[in-house]
Amino acid sequence: MPDPAPRSEPDDLVYRHAPGTRITYLARQRGTDATAWLRLALHLPGFLLALAVVVMGSLALELWLGLPAWIPVTLWIGSGVLVFHRPTEQHIARHLLRLHRPLPQESAALAPVWREVTARAGVDGSRYQLWIEDSDGLNALAAAGHIVGVTRHALERLPRSQLAAVLAHELGHHTRGHAWAGLLGQWYGLPARALWRMLTRLRLKGARALSPMAALTLAAVVGYLAYRTLAATYGLPLLLLALPYLTAAVGRRAELRADAHAARLGFAPMLAALLREVLAEEEGAVLEKDRLIDRLLSSHPDHRTRLHHLRPYLDGSHR
């Protein structure tokens, strides 16, 4: 579908906190809710496996170079603080997330909206870094400790009130601890994922080199060892198969909580209007039908579910 024409309506955001007005900040501007703790807990098996990989690698370095194994292990465990290190965050934003700092005209449009959102939340907005993604998609993101990104399409096309609702949603991810918890889980699971990719490649190369009989024998041995392991541990490793689905379910809950954060700041009608527009566009387009497994593995709830959870804020029944 071609991009719609730029919106021509005036700035429709009601600014309650103009520049120069006094803003009261909350004493505790950041926290960690249950979804953040659950996300960290679900990453624990990956962390333990990654720790084993790092320990084995460190022991190999000690035998090879004489470097005490505890040094790289300690450095790796402590490396998680880099999530809140500003230069590291800037590197993540530029090189991993492919974002750029706002141009003057982009900053002029974004800064007053961000000021209004953070002022309503009682949060010091200057602690966060605003970034732009050169994308035609309608999206925004919260990452690391202080990164808030928004697509160029959202900045240019959305009315200011809907842009504020999107930013309030991303601020909710930060103030509830979702952003840093997710990045910590991904960072500490990196060694285990790297080892898995390497073993997968070696397995594929080895499988091509094996004869059919040798491959069948190897599969039988691996199957037997897996059976013995499951029997000895009462099937507990099977829980690992459920981790992707549990992680996705926690991610969907985090999105609903971020929606609720935006709604409590007064942006429920704007967020609902945006979701209805996106839903109408999706229903008008020819889309591939989602499979059940795709929905279960999605980290975002569908738009109808989000609208359903916003309803109490729209009809005034929320307390």
CSV table of C-alpha atoms in Angstrom, one decimal, residues 18-208:
chain,number,residue,atom,x,y,z
A,18,ALA,CA,4.4,24.3,29.1
A,19,PRO,CA,8.1,25.3,29.3
A,20,GLY,CA,8.8,27.3,32.4
A,21,THR,CA,6.1,25.7,34.5
A,22,ARG,CA,7.0,23.9,37.6
A,23,ILE,CA,7.1,20.1,37.4
A,24,THR,CA,6.9,17.8,40.4
A,25,TYR,CA,9.0,14.7,40.0
A,26,LEU,CA,8.3,11.4,41.8
A,27,ALA,CA,10.8,10.4,44.5
A,28,ARG,CA,11.1,7.0,42.9
A,29,GLN,CA,11.0,7.3,39.2
A,30,ARG,CA,11.9,3.8,38.2
A,31,GLY,CA,10.8,0.4,39.5
A,32,THR,CA,10.6,-3.3,38.7
A,33,ASP,CA,7.2,-5.0,38.3
A,34,ALA,CA,6.3,-8.6,38.3
A,35,THR,CA,6.8,-9.0,34.5
A,36,ALA,CA,10.3,-7.8,34.7
A,37,TRP,CA,11.2,-10.2,37.5
A,38,LEU,CA,9.5,-13.1,35.6
A,39,ARG,CA,11.4,-12.2,32.5
A,40,LEU,CA,14.7,-12.4,34.4
A,41,ALA,CA,13.6,-15.7,36.0
A,42,LEU,CA,12.9,-17.2,32.6
A,43,HIS,CA,16.3,-16.2,31.4
A,44,LEU,CA,18.0,-18.0,34.4
A,45,PRO,CA,18.5,-21.4,32.6
A,46,GLY,CA,20.1,-19.6,29.7
A,47,PHE,CA,22.3,-17.6,32.2
A,48,LEU,CA,23.4,-20.8,34.0
A,49,LEU,CA,24.2,-22.5,30.7
A,50,ALA,CA,26.1,-19.4,29.5
A,51,LEU,CA,28.0,-19.3,32.8
A,52,ALA,CA,29.1,-22.9,32.3
A,53,VAL,CA,30.3,-22.0,28.8
A,54,VAL,CA,32.2,-19.0,30.1
A,55,VAL,CA,33.8,-21.1,32.9
A,56,MET,CA,34.9,-23.8,30.5
A,57,GLY,CA,36.4,-21.1,28.2
A,58,SER,CA,38.1,-19.4,31.1
A,59,LEU,CA,39.6,-22.7,32.2
A,60,ALA,CA,40.9,-23.3,28.7
A,61,LEU,CA,42.5,-19.8,28.7
A,62,GLU,CA,44.1,-20.5,32.0
A,63,LEU,CA,45.7,-23.7,30.7
A,64,TRP,CA,46.8,-21.9,27.5
A,65,LEU,CA,47.8,-18.4,28.7
A,66,GLY,CA,48.0,-18.8,32.4
A,67,LEU,CA,45.3,-16.2,33.0
A,68,PRO,CA,43.4,-17.1,36.2
A,69,ALA,CA,40.0,-18.4,35.3
A,70,TRP,CA,38.2,-16.2,37.8
A,71,ILE,CA,39.2,-13.0,36.1
A,72,PRO,CA,37.2,-13.4,32.8
A,73,VAL,CA,34.3,-15.1,34.7
A,74,THR,CA,34.1,-12.1,37.1
A,75,LEU,CA,34.4,-9.6,34.2
A,76,TRP,CA,31.6,-11.4,32.3
A,77,ILE,CA,29.3,-11.5,35.4
A,78,GLY,CA,29.9,-7.8,36.1
A,79,SER,CA,29.5,-6.7,32.4
A,80,GLY,CA,25.7,-6.4,32.9
A,81,VAL,CA,26.2,-2.9,34.4
A,82,LEU,CA,27.1,-1.7,30.9
A,83,VAL,CA,23.3,-1.8,30.2
A,84,PHE,CA,23.1,1.5,32.1
A,85,HIS,CA,26.5,2.9,30.8
A,86,ARG,CA,25.6,5.9,28.5
A,87,PRO,CA,28.5,5.4,26.0
A,88,THR,CA,27.6,1.7,25.7
A,89,GLU,CA,23.9,2.6,25.3
A,90,GLN,CA,24.8,5.0,22.4
A,91,HIS,CA,26.8,2.2,20.8
A,92,ILE,CA,23.8,-0.1,21.1
A,93,ALA,CA,21.5,2.5,19.6
A,94,ARG,CA,23.7,3.3,16.7
A,95,HIS,CA,25.2,0.0,15.7
A,96,LEU,CA,22.8,-2.6,16.9
A,97,LEU,CA,19.4,-0.9,16.8
A,98,ARG,CA,20.3,1.3,13.8
A,99,LEU,CA,19.1,4.5,15.3
A,100,HIS,CA,20.3,8.1,15.0
A,101,ARG,CA,19.9,11.2,17.1
A,102,PRO,CA,17.1,13.5,16.1
A,103,LEU,CA,17.8,16.2,13.5
A,104,PRO,CA,17.0,19.8,14.5
A,105,GLN,CA,13.5,19.7,12.9
A,106,GLU,CA,12.9,16.2,14.4
A,107,SER,CA,13.9,17.4,17.8
A,108,ALA,CA,11.7,20.4,17.6
A,109,ALA,CA,8.7,18.2,17.0
A,110,LEU,CA,9.6,15.4,19.4
A,111,ALA,CA,11.0,17.4,22.4
A,112,PRO,CA,7.8,19.2,23.5
A,113,VAL,CA,5.8,15.9,23.3
A,114,TRP,CA,8.3,14.0,25.3
A,115,ARG,CA,8.4,16.8,27.9
A,116,GLU,CA,4.6,16.6,28.3
A,117,VAL,CA,4.6,12.8,28.6
A,118,THR,CA,7.4,12.8,31.2
A,119,ALA,CA,5.9,15.7,33.1
A,120,ARG,CA,2.6,13.9,33.5
A,121,ALA,CA,4.5,10.8,34.7
A,122,GLY,CA,6.5,12.8,37.2
A,123,VAL,CA,9.7,11.6,35.5
A,124,ASP,CA,12.8,13.6,34.6
A,125,GLY,CA,12.8,13.3,30.8
A,126,SER,CA,16.3,14.6,30.4
A,127,ARG,CA,17.6,11.3,31.9
A,128,TYR,CA,16.5,9.5,28.7
A,129,GLN,CA,18.0,9.6,25.2
A,130,LEU,CA,15.6,10.1,22.3
A,131,TRP,CA,16.5,8.4,19.0
A,132,ILE,CA,15.0,8.1,15.5
A,133,GLU,CA,14.7,5.0,13.3
A,134,ASP,CA,14.7,5.7,9.6
A,135,SER,CA,11.8,3.4,8.9
A,136,ASP,CA,8.4,3.7,7.2
A,137,GLY,CA,6.9,1.5,9.9
A,138,LEU,CA,4.7,2.7,12.7
A,139,ASN,CA,6.8,1.7,15.7
A,140,ALA,CA,8.7,2.8,18.8
A,141,LEU,CA,11.0,1.1,21.3
A,142,ALA,CA,12.5,1.2,24.7
A,143,ALA,CA,15.9,-0.4,25.2
A,144,ALA,CA,18.8,-0.6,27.6
A,145,GLY,CA,18.6,1.8,30.5
A,146,HIS,CA,17.7,5.1,28.8
A,147,ILE,CA,17.0,4.6,25.1
A,148,VAL,CA,13.6,5.7,23.7
A,149,GLY,CA,13.3,5.3,19.9
A,150,VAL,CA,10.6,6.2,17.5
A,151,THR,CA,10.3,5.7,13.7
A,152,ARG,CA,10.5,8.6,11.3
A,153,HIS,CA,7.1,7.5,10.0
A,154,ALA,CA,5.5,7.8,13.4
A,155,LEU,CA,7.1,11.2,14.1
A,156,GLU,CA,5.9,12.6,10.7
A,157,ARG,CA,2.5,11.0,10.3
A,158,LEU,CA,0.9,10.7,13.8
A,159,PRO,CA,-1.0,13.5,15.4
A,160,ARG,CA,0.9,14.8,18.4
A,161,SER,CA,-1.6,13.2,20.9
A,162,GLN,CA,-1.1,9.8,19.4
A,163,LEU,CA,2.6,10.2,19.3
A,164,ALA,CA,2.5,11.1,23.0
A,165,ALA,CA,0.5,7.9,23.7
A,166,VAL,CA,3.2,5.9,21.9
A,167,LEU,CA,6.0,7.6,23.9
A,168,ALA,CA,4.0,7.1,27.2
A,169,HIS,CA,3.8,3.4,26.4
A,170,GLU,CA,7.6,3.2,25.9
A,171,LEU,CA,8.2,5.2,29.0
A,172,GLY,CA,6.1,2.6,30.9
A,173,HIS,CA,8.6,-0.1,29.7
A,174,HIS,CA,11.4,1.9,31.3
A,175,THR,CA,9.7,2.9,34.6
A,176,ARG,CA,8.6,-0.7,35.1
A,177,GLY,CA,12.0,-2.3,34.4
A,178,HIS,CA,10.9,-4.1,31.2
A,179,ALA,CA,13.6,-2.6,29.0
A,180,TRP,CA,16.7,-3.4,31.1
A,181,ALA,CA,15.5,-6.8,32.2
A,182,GLY,CA,15.0,-7.9,28.6
A,183,LEU,CA,18.4,-6.6,27.5
A,184,LEU,CA,20.1,-8.2,30.5
A,185,GLY,CA,18.5,-11.6,29.7
A,186,GLN,CA,19.7,-11.4,26.0
A,187,TRP,CA,23.2,-10.3,27.0
A,188,TYR,CA,23.8,-13.0,29.6
A,189,GLY,CA,22.4,-15.6,27.3
A,190,LEU,CA,24.7,-14.7,24.4
A,191,PRO,CA,27.5,-17.2,25.1
A,192,ALA,CA,25.0,-20.1,25.2
A,193,ARG,CA,23.4,-19.0,22.0
A,194,ALA,CA,26.8,-18.7,20.3
A,195,LEU,CA,27.7,-22.2,21.4
A,196,TRP,CA,24.4,-23.5,20.2
A,197,ARG,CA,24.9,-22.0,16.7
A,198,MET,CA,28.4,-23.4,16.5
A,199,LEU,CA,27.2,-26.9,17.5
A,200,THR,CA,24.4,-26.7,15.0
A,201,ARG,CA,26.7,-25.9,12.2
A,202,LEU,CA,29.1,-28.6,13.2
A,203,ARG,CA,26.2,-31.1,13.5
A,204,LEU,CA,25.0,-30.2,10.0
A,205,LYS,CA,28.4,-30.5,8.5
A,206,GLY,CA,29.0,-33.8,10.3
A,207,ALA,CA,25.7,-35.2,9.3
A,208,ARG,CA,26.5,-34.6,5.6
